[in-house]
């Protein structure tokens, strides 16, 4: 249980009584109020299986009105709640710590409208990202973000974690692509910022409060998001590279040689790729190299783009920056190469317990933390890998051990965060703070900033019922 494992005391929220369950059933009906022990278990355990809560109640609202009724009731009764989307979060933010009531948005999955000229999609927050991408592709559009969890994560969860992903380099982050949203405050008030306008400078831009607030300032119920045009030409390069210094040179060259069609630039070290291919029985289309790079282009002319990427490959093989590589536009081949990259996250879980870190660093310092950790841990770790979004300066570090042990944890934390803050990086690039990192947020935010965050939290959720134990560290 998270409470024991991470030694957290329950705050003085009310306990759930039968009268509360009866109230929830009166508004949601029997089948959308889960109380059976086995039924609620999956909603208490996070994707990494590193956090487990003790909630006895999972609510599945189908409308903003129902979310509003639930919250205003819980606020009055001082019952803590845990908003939950696809439960793919990696910082323990999506599951309860104690008996917080889970509000799961999965049934709020309707598409409301799509403006094919502006690309503005309006939908409910429980829509699964992959379903939205499939839907908008039928209308010659794509979603502005893509991540390995797309099959389960919801757009409401993506917004609440300000998810980055594989396309951020080209399409920016959600603070730019979200046009508007509707959210419900702790007291049940519905905040309607659901505008689809590209420009709306009428007062404070309140939607940004909810983007990245991880369920602690309100429950996002509807989203208006800008969908870019479906690129007519997509090509993918998968290259073997000798050193991380060469990756950085290759990244600079890709930016100038491919320019506006560059849509993704990802790296992974040898261990990340070889273990993923082995553990999940995948096929590596090229041979064994110290590092791998994925370079994707989104353009409007297959011939031109194919030529650009092929001559980029040729030029950089000449220069030695690329040892070997393959370039393809075949959807099946591109999918299988992307699948290797997107499967790294899950692939080490079969080897034991994985300590995951998601940090932002100035690109020149991007990879140096990995050899430092290998040296610090020695044979206490079965593997230390680095992979991620080079263009965003965001590296994912996974340290795998046969089973969870506090000794390795104490070698990793706060060491990693101290190293990151030495070079003015961020202790959490895209996954958020959640339950696992409030005690490290001070490495990236000073006390004045944290005080303003607390003032906002106090204003928006005076009883502190929204996702307690997450994001903001306790003051004492
Ligand atoms: P959940 O995990 O259910 O919740 C996440 C947080 O948001 C919680 O704090 C929860 O309380 C809150 N929340 C959820 N829905 C709402 C709502 N409607 N209103 C208010 N609060 C809400 N993340 C990246 O950024 N980039 C990646 O490349 C990436 N790749 C991943 C690959 C894999 C294989 C996995 C398992 C995860 C990956 N993630 C990545 C992490 C995770 O997928 C993202 O954080 C995602 O945005 C979470 O969405 P979700 O719907 O699963 O939210
Ligand atoms: C990615 C997934 C989660 C992780 O693959 O880009 O965000 O850290 C990560 O393994
Ligand atoms: Zn990532």
Coordinates of C-alpha atoms in Angstrom, one line a residue, residues 33-45 49 52-58 60 84 87 102:
X33 CA -21.1 3.2 -8.4
X34 CA -18.5 0.4 -7.9
X35 CA -18.0 -0.7 -4.3
X36 CA -17.1 -4.4 -4.7
X37 CA -13.6 -5.0 -3.5
X38 CA -12.4 -6.8 -6.6
X39 CA -14.1 -4.3 -8.9
X40 CA -12.4 -1.3 -7.3
X41 CA -8.9 -2.9 -7.1
X42 CA -7.7 -2.0 -10.7
X43 CA -8.7 1.7 -10.0
X44 CA -6.5 1.7 -6.9
X45 CA -3.3 0.4 -8.6
X49 CA 2.2 -1.2 -10.0
X52 CA -1.8 1.2 -4.5
X53 CA -4.6 3.0 -2.7
X54 CA -7.5 1.9 -0.5
X55 CA -10.5 3.4 -2.2
X56 CA -13.8 1.6 -1.6
X57 CA -15.8 3.6 -4.1
X58 CA -15.3 4.2 -7.9
X60 CA -18.4 6.7 -13.3
X84 CA -8.9 9.4 -12.9
X87 CA -4.7 5.4 -15.4
X102 CA -12.2 7.7 -7.5

